[in-house]
């Protein structure tokens, strides 16, 4: 495949087209969906545009008593954490096949978006994440690592009664199934056995003790010392093929990125390092609200060679 990183290709029509999707026979995987880079380019772009894209913002209400009204320069990993969780909520409330378009006014979509807006009361706002980070030893304005943002989101999710999502952070490269069972079962006094159903393939995750809560499983990993060990490449690429996949957060040193797919030996990612004006979408009835909503959706993803990733990631 072509490994060049030119910014643009010249089409036969003479128009310039972004080189976001390489022209290759290798399959393109975007969060568990397989596409053809030759025949499905517009479908791939529509899928990528549907993802909620959280970037640096400026002009929001100060965070606590810090006086900070922008997260530029320090909030990139916080934004990547927001993108992972937002995608989990989209999967839960709208489904993997749902697509965003500029005129979308779906109530569930707007409710999800409002939970991440840059305001104090929003459940997963930059304000809530930054202030909760203090409990993990990170002062407001300090850069987070993948594990820190995962731990903070885990604490905030407890207060989201609408979604009832359980976030489990598997430490020491170990997933303890019994711990997950205890966390994810609703406590009920009685249950009709005929109403029970399984939500898991190959695992007895649901028993007669209660209904199953949605699970966001985050596994922080170190895949090398200063660079990714090539022995991990195939396993990392395989993560993007699972239908339950929510991608990988990582990036480069002090430069967080949200990886949502792969093609060949390249990874496809959303980059939060764009500073946009803060604002509220509300019910998306006004033109400026529709314009603002569009700023939460990236037109074209970026890609890089998988070995250029920092070895500290969270899957």
PDB file of C-alpha atoms in Angstrom:
ATOM      1  CA  UNK A   1       0.000   0.000   0.000  1.00  0.00           C
ATOM      2  CA  UNK A   2       1.037   3.568  -0.459  1.00  0.00           C
ATOM      3  CA  UNK A   3       2.681   4.734   2.789  1.00  0.00           C
ATOM      4  CA  UNK A   4       3.130   8.332   1.714  1.00  0.00           C
ATOM      5  CA  UNK A   5       1.559  11.063   3.801  1.00  0.00           C
ATOM      6  CA  UNK A   6       0.813  13.699   1.172  1.00  0.00           C
ATOM      7  CA  UNK A   7      -1.849  16.121   2.318  1.00  0.00           C
ATOM      8  CA  UNK A   8      -3.862  15.855  -0.876  1.00  0.00           C
ATOM      9  CA  UNK A   9      -4.375  13.810  -3.995  1.00  0.00           C
ATOM     10  CA  UNK A  10      -5.375  15.212  -7.362  1.00  0.00           C
ATOM     11  CA  UNK A  11      -8.497  13.574  -8.772  1.00  0.00           C
ATOM     12  CA  UNK A  12      -9.181  13.055 -12.464  1.00  0.00           C
ATOM     13  CA  UNK A  13     -11.711  15.853 -12.181  1.00  0.00           C
ATOM     14  CA  UNK A  14      -8.953  18.211 -11.157  1.00  0.00           C
ATOM     15  CA  UNK A  15     -10.422  18.668  -7.664  1.00  0.00           C
ATOM     16  CA  UNK A  16      -8.271  18.240  -4.607  1.00  0.00           C
ATOM     17  CA  UNK A  17      -9.404  15.468  -2.282  1.00  0.00           C
ATOM     18  CA  UNK A  18      -8.082  14.789   1.238  1.00  0.00           C
ATOM     19  CA  UNK A  19      -5.788  11.801   1.514  1.00  0.00           C
ATOM     20  CA  UNK A  20      -7.599  10.499   4.587  1.00  0.00           C
ATOM     21  CA  UNK A  21      -8.310   7.026   3.188  1.00  0.00           C
ATOM     22  CA  UNK A  22      -5.464   5.350   1.249  1.00  0.00           C
ATOM     23  CA  UNK A  23      -6.249   3.748  -2.093  1.00  0.00           C
ATOM     24  CA  UNK A  24      -5.438   0.156  -1.132  1.00  0.00           C
ATOM     25  CA  UNK A  25      -6.856  -3.351  -1.251  1.00  0.00           C
ATOM     26  CA  UNK A  26      -6.298  -3.694   2.491  1.00  0.00           C
ATOM     27  CA  UNK A  27      -9.562  -3.578   4.455  1.00  0.00           C
ATOM     28  CA  UNK A  28     -10.358  -0.492   6.495  1.00  0.00           C
ATOM     29  CA  UNK A  29     -11.606  -1.215  10.015  1.00  0.00           C
ATOM     30  CA  UNK A  30     -13.514   1.489  11.908  1.00  0.00           C
ATOM     31  CA  UNK A  31     -14.614   0.368  15.389  1.00  0.00           C
ATOM     32  CA  UNK A  32     -15.522  -3.158  14.368  1.00  0.00           C
ATOM     33  CA  UNK A  33     -16.881  -2.376  10.902  1.00  0.00           C
ATOM     34  CA  UNK A  34     -15.033  -3.580   7.815  1.00  0.00           C
ATOM     35  CA  UNK A  35     -14.925  -1.415   4.706  1.00  0.00           C
ATOM     36  CA  UNK A  36     -13.279  -1.424   1.295  1.00  0.00           C
ATOM     37  CA  UNK A  37     -10.918   1.501   0.776  1.00  0.00           C
ATOM     38  CA  UNK A  38     -11.714   1.332  -2.936  1.00  0.00           C
ATOM     39  CA  UNK A  39     -15.519   1.049  -2.954  1.00  0.00           C
ATOM     40  CA  UNK A  40     -16.670   2.386   0.442  1.00  0.00           C
ATOM     41  CA  UNK A  41     -14.821   5.696   0.827  1.00  0.00           C
ATOM     42  CA  UNK A  42     -17.964   7.807   1.327  1.00  0.00           C
ATOM     43  CA  UNK A  43     -19.403   5.254   3.759  1.00  0.00           C
ATOM     44  CA  UNK A  44     -16.146   5.359   5.736  1.00  0.00           C
ATOM     45  CA  UNK A  45     -16.231   9.149   5.860  1.00  0.00           C
ATOM     46  CA  UNK A  46     -19.866   9.168   6.949  1.00  0.00           C
ATOM     47  CA  UNK A  47     -19.023   6.729   9.742  1.00  0.00           C
ATOM     48  CA  UNK A  48     -16.099   8.901  10.857  1.00  0.00           C
ATOM     49  CA  UNK A  49     -18.191  12.099  10.725  1.00  0.00           C
ATOM     50  CA  UNK A  50     -20.767  10.432  12.964  1.00  0.00           C
ATOM     51  CA  UNK A  51     -18.235  10.071  15.782  1.00  0.00           C
ATOM     52  CA  UNK A  52     -18.424  12.836  18.353  1.00  0.00           C
ATOM     53  CA  UNK A  53     -15.202  14.815  18.013  1.00  0.00           C
ATOM     54  CA  UNK A  54     -14.134  16.716  21.116  1.00  0.00           C
ATOM     55  CA  UNK A  55     -11.351  19.244  20.753  1.00  0.00           C
ATOM     56  CA  UNK A  56      -9.777  22.054  22.715  1.00  0.00           C
ATOM     57  CA  UNK A  57     -12.288  24.833  23.377  1.00  0.00           C
ATOM     58  CA  UNK A  58     -11.906  28.427  24.483  1.00  0.00           C
ATOM     59  CA  UNK A  59     -14.251  30.894  26.123  1.00  0.00           C
ATOM     60  CA  UNK A  60     -16.068  28.552  28.497  1.00  0.00           C
ATOM     61  CA  UNK A  61     -17.002  29.336  32.107  1.00  0.00           C
ATOM     62  CA  UNK A  62     -13.877  29.143  34.326  1.00  0.00           C
ATOM     63  CA  UNK A  63     -13.098  25.722  35.791  1.00  0.00           C
ATOM     64  CA  UNK A  64     -13.493  25.955  39.557  1.00  0.00           C
ATOM     65  CA  UNK A  65     -11.463  28.814  41.003  1.00  0.00           C
ATOM     66  CA  UNK A  66      -8.576  28.349  38.550  1.00  0.00           C
ATOM     67  CA  UNK A  67      -9.700  31.054  36.151  1.00  0.00           C
ATOM     68  CA  UNK A  68      -9.010  28.704  33.216  1.00  0.00           C
ATOM     69  CA  UNK A  69     -11.411  29.339  30.319  1.00  0.00           C
ATOM     70  CA  UNK A  70      -9.661  27.079  27.798  1.00  0.00           C
ATOM     71  CA  UNK A  71      -8.088  23.620  27.877  1.00  0.00           C
ATOM     72  CA  UNK A  72      -5.662  24.359  25.043  1.00  0.00           C
ATOM     73  CA  UNK A  73      -2.284  22.826  25.777  1.00  0.00           C
ATOM     74  CA  UNK A  74      -3.385  20.469  28.544  1.00  0.00           C
ATOM     75  CA  UNK A  75      -6.793  18.946  27.828  1.00  0.00           C
ATOM     76  CA  UNK A  76      -6.094  16.626  24.882  1.00  0.00           C
ATOM     77  CA  UNK A  77      -6.244  13.359  26.839  1.00  0.00           C
ATOM     78  CA  UNK A  78      -9.370  14.568  28.646  1.00  0.00           C
ATOM     79  CA  UNK A  79     -10.962  15.177  25.240  1.00  0.00           C
ATOM     80  CA  UNK A  80      -9.936  11.703  24.047  1.00  0.00           C
ATOM     81  CA  UNK A  81     -11.562  10.211  27.128  1.00  0.00           C
ATOM     82  CA  UNK A  82     -14.715  12.150  26.315  1.00  0.00           C
ATOM     83  CA  UNK A  83     -14.704  10.751  22.772  1.00  0.00           C
ATOM     84  CA  UNK A  84     -14.440   7.148  23.964  1.00  0.00           C
ATOM     85  CA  UNK A  85     -17.270   7.521  26.457  1.00  0.00           C
ATOM     86  CA  UNK A  86     -19.450   9.463  24.017  1.00  0.00           C
ATOM     87  CA  UNK A  87     -19.040   6.674  21.474  1.00  0.00           C
ATOM     88  CA  UNK A  88     -20.054   4.150  24.131  1.00  0.00           C
ATOM     89  CA  UNK A  89     -23.237   6.139  24.814  1.00  0.00           C
ATOM     90  CA  UNK A  90     -23.997   6.410  21.089  1.00  0.00           C
ATOM     91  CA  UNK A  91     -23.661   2.627  20.791  1.00  0.00           C
ATOM     92  CA  UNK A  92     -25.941   2.180  23.794  1.00  0.00           C
ATOM     93  CA  UNK A  93     -28.691   4.696  23.036  1.00  0.00           C
ATOM     94  CA  UNK A  94     -28.600   4.940  19.225  1.00  0.00           C
ATOM     95  CA  UNK A  95     -26.850   1.799  17.985  1.00  0.00           C
ATOM     96  CA  UNK A  96     -23.700   1.195  15.954  1.00  0.00           C
ATOM     97  CA  UNK A  97     -25.508   1.668  12.625  1.00  0.00           C
ATOM     98  CA  UNK A  98     -26.814   5.139  13.480  1.00  0.00           C
ATOM     99  CA  UNK A  99     -25.372   8.000  11.422  1.00  0.00           C
ATOM    100  CA  UNK A 100     -25.177  11.717  12.129  1.00  0.00           C
ATOM    101  CA  UNK A 101     -25.975  14.315   9.493  1.00  0.00           C
ATOM    102  CA  UNK A 102     -26.050  18.132   9.704  1.00  0.00           C
ATOM    103  CA  UNK A 103     -29.825  18.268  10.199  1.00  0.00           C
ATOM    104  CA  UNK A 104     -29.893  15.629  12.950  1.00  0.00           C
ATOM    105  CA  UNK A 105     -32.116  16.618  15.876  1.00  0.00           C
ATOM    106  CA  UNK A 106     -32.505  13.180  17.434  1.00  0.00           C
ATOM    107  CA  UNK A 107     -33.362  13.698  21.115  1.00  0.00           C
ATOM    108  CA  UNK A 108     -31.070  10.923  22.356  1.00  0.00           C
ATOM    109  CA  UNK A 109     -28.188  12.303  20.299  1.00  0.00           C
ATOM    110  CA  UNK A 110     -28.699  15.813  21.672  1.00  0.00           C
ATOM    111  CA  UNK A 111     -28.930  14.475  25.214  1.00  0.00           C
ATOM    112  CA  UNK A 112     -25.606  12.678  24.782  1.00  0.00           C
ATOM    113  CA  UNK A 113     -23.969  15.790  23.345  1.00  0.00           C
ATOM    114  CA  UNK A 114     -25.257  17.966  26.179  1.00  0.00           C
ATOM    115  CA  UNK A 115     -23.558  15.659  28.694  1.00  0.00           C
ATOM    116  CA  UNK A 116     -20.155  16.626  27.258  1.00  0.00           C
ATOM    117  CA  UNK A 117     -20.631  20.345  26.641  1.00  0.00           C
ATOM    118  CA  UNK A 118     -18.270  22.815  28.276  1.00  0.00           C
ATOM    119  CA  UNK A 119     -20.428  23.829  31.226  1.00  0.00           C
ATOM    120  CA  UNK A 120     -20.251  23.081  34.922  1.00  0.00           C
ATOM    121  CA  UNK A 121     -23.478  21.069  35.141  1.00  0.00           C
ATOM    122  CA  UNK A 122     -22.756  18.680  32.257  1.00  0.00           C
ATOM    123  CA  UNK A 123     -22.072  15.162  33.549  1.00  0.00           C
ATOM    124  CA  UNK A 124     -18.899  14.617  31.514  1.00  0.00           C
ATOM    125  CA  UNK A 125     -17.806  18.192  30.806  1.00  0.00           C
ATOM    126  CA  UNK A 126     -14.183  19.301  30.793  1.00  0.00           C
ATOM    127  CA  UNK A 127     -15.042  20.966  34.108  1.00  0.00           C
ATOM    128  CA  UNK A 128     -16.192  17.743  35.756  1.00  0.00           C
ATOM    129  CA  UNK A 129     -13.278  15.700  34.417  1.00  0.00           C
ATOM    130  CA  UNK A 130     -10.637  18.265  35.352  1.00  0.00           C
ATOM    131  CA  UNK A 131     -12.001  18.780  38.874  1.00  0.00           C
ATOM    132  CA  UNK A 132     -12.422  15.039  39.473  1.00  0.00           C
ATOM    133  CA  UNK A 133      -8.820  14.624  38.346  1.00  0.00           C
ATOM    134  CA  UNK A 134      -7.736  16.169  41.623  1.00  0.00           C
ATOM    135  CA  UNK A 135      -8.778  12.920  43.318  1.00  0.00           C
ATOM    136  CA  UNK A 136      -6.231  11.163  41.097  1.00  0.00           C
ATOM    137  CA  UNK A 137      -3.477  13.625  42.012  1.00  0.00           C
ATOM    138  CA  UNK A 138      -3.815  15.780  38.910  1.00  0.00           C
ATOM    139  CA  UNK A 139      -4.400  19.487  39.447  1.00  0.00           C
ATOM    140  CA  UNK A 140      -6.604  21.337  36.987  1.00  0.00           C
ATOM    141  CA  UNK A 141      -4.515  22.271  33.971  1.00  0.00           C
ATOM    142  CA  UNK A 142      -2.196  19.279  34.266  1.00  0.00           C
ATOM    143  CA  UNK A 143      -1.894  16.677  31.524  1.00  0.00           C
ATOM    144  CA  UNK A 144      -3.553  13.279  32.059  1.00  0.00           C
ATOM    145  CA  UNK A 145      -2.334   9.855  30.978  1.00  0.00           C
ATOM    146  CA  UNK A 146      -4.681   7.148  29.602  1.00  0.00           C
ATOM    147  CA  UNK A 147      -5.092   5.428  32.975  1.00  0.00           C
ATOM    148  CA  UNK A 148      -5.863   8.678  34.798  1.00  0.00           C
ATOM    149  CA  UNK A 149      -8.640   9.714  32.435  1.00  0.00           C
ATOM    150  CA  UNK A 150     -10.090   6.191  32.631  1.00  0.00           C
ATOM    151  CA  UNK A 151     -10.182   6.334  36.438  1.00  0.00           C
ATOM    152  CA  UNK A 152     -11.844   9.765  36.374  1.00  0.00           C
ATOM    153  CA  UNK A 153     -14.533   8.689  33.895  1.00  0.00           C
ATOM    154  CA  UNK A 154     -15.186   5.610  36.031  1.00  0.00           C
ATOM    155  CA  UNK A 155     -15.996   7.869  38.997  1.00  0.00           C
ATOM    156  CA  UNK A 156     -18.187  10.246  36.980  1.00  0.00           C
ATOM    157  CA  UNK A 157     -20.206   7.448  35.350  1.00  0.00           C
ATOM    158  CA  UNK A 158     -21.629   6.478  38.735  1.00  0.00           C
ATOM    159  CA  UNK A 159     -23.819   9.596  38.600  1.00  0.00           C
ATOM    160  CA  UNK A 160     -25.199   8.920  35.098  1.00  0.00           C
ATOM    161  CA  UNK A 161     -28.512   7.256  35.933  1.00  0.00           C
ATOM    162  CA  UNK A 162     -29.799   7.540  32.363  1.00  0.00           C
ATOM    163  CA  UNK A 163     -27.131   5.262  30.926  1.00  0.00           C
ATOM    164  CA  UNK A 164     -26.242   3.211  34.036  1.00  0.00           C
ATOM    165  CA  UNK A 165     -22.895   2.430  32.431  1.00  0.00           C
ATOM    166  CA  UNK A 166     -20.306   0.582  34.463  1.00  0.00           C
ATOM    167  CA  UNK A 167     -16.729   1.553  33.635  1.00  0.00           C
ATOM    168  CA  UNK A 168     -14.202  -1.053  34.704  1.00  0.00           C
ATOM    169  CA  UNK A 169     -10.486  -0.298  34.434  1.00  0.00           C
ATOM    170  CA  UNK A 170      -8.497  -3.533  34.242  1.00  0.00           C
ATOM    171  CA  UNK A 171      -5.164  -2.903  35.938  1.00  0.00           C
ATOM    172  CA  UNK A 172      -1.969  -4.988  35.717  1.00  0.00           C
ATOM    173  CA  UNK A 173      -3.044  -6.393  32.326  1.00  0.00           C
ATOM    174  CA  UNK A 174      -5.654  -8.514  34.090  1.00  0.00           C
ATOM    175  CA  UNK A 175      -9.415  -8.723  33.499  1.00  0.00           C
ATOM    176  CA  UNK A 176     -11.129 -10.327  36.500  1.00  0.00           C
ATOM    177  CA  UNK A 177     -14.482 -11.667  35.281  1.00  0.00           C
ATOM    178  CA  UNK A 178     -15.989 -12.095  38.758  1.00  0.00           C
ATOM    179  CA  UNK A 179     -15.308  -8.439  39.580  1.00  0.00           C
ATOM    180  CA  UNK A 180     -17.111  -7.401  36.416  1.00  0.00           C
ATOM    181  CA  UNK A 181     -20.086  -9.634  37.235  1.00  0.00           C
ATOM    182  CA  UNK A 182     -20.423  -8.013  40.648  1.00  0.00           C
ATOM    183  CA  UNK A 183     -20.245  -4.515  39.198  1.00  0.00           C
ATOM    184  CA  UNK A 184     -22.604  -5.053  36.278  1.00  0.00           C
ATOM    185  CA  UNK A 185     -25.556  -6.824  37.863  1.00  0.00           C
ATOM    186  CA  UNK A 186     -28.474  -4.730  39.034  1.00  0.00           C
ATOM    187  CA  UNK A 187     -29.583  -5.734  42.498  1.00  0.00           C
ATOM    188  CA  UNK A 188     -33.204  -6.899  42.363  1.00  0.00           C
ATOM    189  CA  UNK A 189     -35.445  -8.676  44.852  1.00  0.00           C
ATOM    190  CA  UNK A 190     -37.063 -10.937  42.276  1.00  0.00           C
ATOM    191  CA  UNK A 191     -36.914 -11.578  38.574  1.00  0.00           C
ATOM    192  CA  UNK A 192     -38.982 -13.369  35.976  1.00  0.00           C
ATOM    193  CA  UNK A 193     -36.646 -16.022  34.496  1.00  0.00           C
ATOM    194  CA  UNK A 194     -38.360 -15.775  31.116  1.00  0.00           C
ATOM    195  CA  UNK A 195     -37.282 -12.132  30.843  1.00  0.00           C
ATOM    196  CA  UNK A 196     -33.580 -12.895  31.252  1.00  0.00           C
ATOM    197  CA  UNK A 197     -31.287 -12.773  28.257  1.00  0.00           C
ATOM    198  CA  UNK A 198     -27.558 -12.975  27.686  1.00  0.00           C
ATOM    199  CA  UNK A 199     -25.473 -10.008  26.655  1.00  0.00           C
ATOM    200  CA  UNK A 200     -22.111 -11.561  26.080  1.00  0.00           C
ATOM    201  CA  UNK A 201     -20.659 -14.127  23.754  1.00  0.00           C
ATOM    202  CA  UNK A 202     -18.967 -17.139  25.320  1.00  0.00           C
ATOM    203  CA  UNK A 203     -19.237 -15.832  28.892  1.00  0.00           C
ATOM    204  CA  UNK A 204     -21.913 -16.603  31.448  1.00  0.00           C
ATOM    205  CA  UNK A 205     -22.262 -12.949  32.353  1.00  0.00           C
ATOM    206  CA  UNK A 206     -25.914 -12.969  33.409  1.00  0.00           C
ATOM    207  CA  UNK A 207     -27.561 -15.123  36.023  1.00  0.00           C
ATOM    208  CA  UNK A 208     -30.759 -15.140  38.017  1.00  0.00           C
ATOM    209  CA  UNK A 209     -29.433 -12.474  40.376  1.00  0.00           C
ATOM    210  CA  UNK A 210     -30.344  -9.486  38.219  1.00  0.00           C
ATOM    211  CA  UNK A 211     -30.264  -7.602  34.927  1.00  0.00           C
ATOM    212  CA  UNK A 212     -26.975  -6.697  33.259  1.00  0.00           C
ATOM    213  CA  UNK A 213     -25.671  -3.126  33.175  1.00  0.00           C
ATOM    214  CA  UNK A 214     -23.828  -1.871  30.084  1.00  0.00           C
ATOM    215  CA  UNK A 215     -20.075  -2.305  30.493  1.00  0.00           C
ATOM    216  CA  UNK A 216     -17.270  -0.103  29.207  1.00  0.00           C
ATOM    217  CA  UNK A 217     -14.086  -2.117  29.747  1.00  0.00           C
ATOM    218  CA  UNK A 218     -10.847  -0.127  29.608  1.00  0.00           C
ATOM    219  CA  UNK A 219      -7.509  -1.936  29.624  1.00  0.00           C
ATOM    220  CA  UNK A 220      -4.437   0.305  30.125  1.00  0.00           C
ATOM    221  CA  UNK A 221      -1.368  -1.268  28.502  1.00  0.00           C
ATOM    222  CA  UNK A 222       2.340  -0.626  28.086  1.00  0.00           C
ATOM    223  CA  UNK A 223       3.385  -2.061  24.731  1.00  0.00           C
ATOM    224  CA  UNK A 224       7.080  -1.283  24.911  1.00  0.00           C
ATOM    225  CA  UNK A 225       9.604   0.991  26.611  1.00  0.00           C
ATOM    226  CA  UNK A 226      10.045   4.077  24.429  1.00  0.00           C
ATOM    227  CA  UNK A 227       8.493   2.606  21.274  1.00  0.00           C
ATOM    228  CA  UNK A 228       5.854  -0.005  20.522  1.00  0.00           C
ATOM    229  CA  UNK A 229       7.347  -3.487  20.347  1.00  0.00           C
ATOM    230  CA  UNK A 230       6.411  -4.905  16.903  1.00  0.00           C
ATOM    231  CA  UNK A 231       5.308  -8.129  18.585  1.00  0.00           C
ATOM    232  CA  UNK A 232       2.163  -6.278  19.770  1.00  0.00           C
ATOM    233  CA  UNK A 233       1.185  -4.804  16.408  1.00  0.00           C
ATOM    234  CA  UNK A 234      -1.102  -7.593  15.221  1.00  0.00           C
ATOM    235  CA  UNK A 235      -2.892  -7.777  18.560  1.00  0.00           C
ATOM    236  CA  UNK A 236      -3.436  -4.028  18.593  1.00  0.00           C
ATOM    237  CA  UNK A 237      -4.799  -4.081  15.042  1.00  0.00           C
ATOM    238  CA  UNK A 238      -7.128  -6.950  15.968  1.00  0.00           C
ATOM    239  CA  UNK A 239      -8.729  -4.776  18.680  1.00  0.00           C
ATOM    240  CA  UNK A 240     -10.234  -2.574  15.962  1.00  0.00           C
ATOM    241  CA  UNK A 241     -11.996  -5.577  14.379  1.00  0.00           C
ATOM    242  CA  UNK A 242     -14.164  -6.470  17.402  1.00  0.00           C
ATOM    243  CA  UNK A 243     -17.775  -5.381  16.947  1.00  0.00           C
ATOM    244  CA  UNK A 244     -17.738  -4.127  20.565  1.00  0.00           C
ATOM    245  CA  UNK A 245     -14.606  -2.048  19.969  1.00  0.00           C
ATOM    246  CA  UNK A 246     -14.451   1.556  21.157  1.00  0.00           C
ATOM    247  CA  UNK A 247     -10.917   2.014  19.875  1.00  0.00           C
ATOM    248  CA  UNK A 248      -7.743   3.030  21.676  1.00  0.00           C
ATOM    249  CA  UNK A 249      -6.626   6.187  23.455  1.00  0.00           C
ATOM    250  CA  UNK A 250      -2.950   7.047  23.371  1.00  0.00           C
ATOM    251  CA  UNK A 251      -0.940   9.175  20.971  1.00  0.00           C
ATOM    252  CA  UNK A 252       2.557  10.566  21.151  1.00  0.00           C
ATOM    253  CA  UNK A 253       4.357  11.975  24.229  1.00  0.00           C
ATOM    254  CA  UNK A 254       2.134  14.771  25.615  1.00  0.00           C
ATOM    255  CA  UNK A 255       0.029  14.605  22.434  1.00  0.00           C
ATOM    256  CA  UNK A 256      -3.099  12.502  22.985  1.00  0.00           C
ATOM    257  CA  UNK A 257      -5.071  10.987  20.087  1.00  0.00           C
ATOM    258  CA  UNK A 258      -8.184   8.819  19.777  1.00  0.00           C
ATOM    259  CA  UNK A 259      -7.535   5.851  17.493  1.00  0.00           C
ATOM    260  CA  UNK A 260     -10.726   4.536  15.893  1.00  0.00           C
ATOM    261  CA  UNK A 261      -9.495   2.149  13.237  1.00  0.00           C
ATOM    262  CA  UNK A 262      -6.715   0.750  11.085  1.00  0.00           C
ATOM    263  CA  UNK A 263      -5.804   0.044   7.492  1.00  0.00           C
ATOM    264  CA  UNK A 264      -2.722  -1.994   6.683  1.00  0.00           C
ATOM    265  CA  UNK A 265      -0.047  -0.924   9.172  1.00  0.00           C
ATOM    266  CA  UNK A 266      -1.577   2.501   9.715  1.00  0.00           C
ATOM    267  CA  UNK A 267      -3.994   3.581  12.407  1.00  0.00           C
ATOM    268  CA  UNK A 268      -6.876   6.001  11.823  1.00  0.00           C
ATOM    269  CA  UNK A 269      -7.437   8.632  14.494  1.00  0.00           C
ATOM    270  CA  UNK A 270      -9.319  11.731  15.595  1.00  0.00           C
ATOM    271  CA  UNK A 271      -7.110  14.584  16.768  1.00  0.00           C
ATOM    272  CA  UNK A 272      -8.334  16.922  19.544  1.00  0.00           C
ATOM    273  CA  UNK A 273      -5.609  19.525  18.862  1.00  0.00           C
ATOM    274  CA  UNK A 274      -7.878  22.109  17.258  1.00  0.00           C
ATOM    275  CA  UNK A 275      -9.071  25.027  19.370  1.00  0.00           C
ATOM    276  CA  UNK A 276     -12.707  25.973  18.794  1.00  0.00           C
ATOM    277  CA  UNK A 277     -15.069  28.429  20.443  1.00  0.00           C
ATOM    278  CA  UNK A 278     -17.177  27.007  23.284  1.00  0.00           C
ATOM    279  CA  UNK A 279     -20.957  27.177  23.117  1.00  0.00           C
ATOM    280  CA  UNK A 280     -24.196  25.287  23.708  1.00  0.00           C
ATOM    281  CA  UNK A 281     -26.138  23.433  21.010  1.00  0.00           C
ATOM    282  CA  UNK A 282     -29.377  23.415  23.065  1.00  0.00           C
ATOM    283  CA  UNK A 283     -32.260  22.033  20.896  1.00  0.00           C
ATOM    284  CA  UNK A 284     -30.458  22.821  17.632  1.00  0.00           C
ATOM    285  CA  UNK A 285     -33.296  25.050  16.439  1.00  0.00           C
ATOM    286  CA  UNK A 286     -31.244  28.143  15.668  1.00  0.00           C
ATOM    287  CA  UNK A 287     -28.756  28.437  12.819  1.00  0.00           C
ATOM    288  CA  UNK A 288     -25.843  29.155  15.161  1.00  0.00           C
ATOM    289  CA  UNK A 289     -26.729  26.019  17.150  1.00  0.00           C
ATOM    290  CA  UNK A 290     -26.677  23.925  13.991  1.00  0.00           C
ATOM    291  CA  UNK A 291     -23.324  25.454  13.071  1.00  0.00           C
ATOM    292  CA  UNK A 292     -21.958  24.694  16.532  1.00  0.00           C
ATOM    293  CA  UNK A 293     -23.185  21.098  16.354  1.00  0.00           C
ATOM    294  CA  UNK A 294     -21.145  20.603  13.187  1.00  0.00           C
ATOM    295  CA  UNK A 295     -17.980  21.518  15.110  1.00  0.00           C
ATOM    296  CA  UNK A 296     -18.407  18.285  17.082  1.00  0.00           C
ATOM    297  CA  UNK A 297     -17.907  16.197  13.946  1.00  0.00           C
ATOM    298  CA  UNK A 298     -14.610  15.837  12.096  1.00  0.00           C
ATOM    299  CA  UNK A 299     -14.885  15.876   8.306  1.00  0.00           C
ATOM    300  CA  UNK A 300     -11.762  13.803   7.703  1.00  0.00           C
ATOM    301  CA  UNK A 301      -9.799  11.549  10.042  1.00  0.00           C
ATOM    302  CA  UNK A 302      -5.999  11.364  10.055  1.00  0.00           C
ATOM    303  CA  UNK A 303      -3.694   8.336   9.960  1.00  0.00           C
ATOM    304  CA  UNK A 304      -0.174   7.389  10.976  1.00  0.00           C
ATOM    305  CA  UNK A 305       2.018   4.294  11.047  1.00  0.00           C
ATOM    306  CA  UNK A 306       1.177   2.127  14.023  1.00  0.00           C
ATOM    307  CA  UNK A 307       4.819   2.041  15.193  1.00  0.00           C
ATOM    308  CA  UNK A 308       4.744   5.829  15.625  1.00  0.00           C
ATOM    309  CA  UNK A 309       2.245   5.465  18.478  1.00  0.00           C
ATOM    310  CA  UNK A 310       3.402   5.989  22.048  1.00  0.00           C
ATOM    311  CA  UNK A 311       3.586   2.561  23.772  1.00  0.00           C
ATOM    312  CA  UNK A 312       1.361   3.746  26.643  1.00  0.00           C
ATOM    313  CA  UNK A 313      -2.245   3.160  25.536  1.00  0.00           C
ATOM    314  CA  UNK A 314      -5.652   2.211  26.858  1.00  0.00           C
ATOM    315  CA  UNK A 315      -7.773  -0.228  24.842  1.00  0.00           C
TER     316      UNK A 315
END
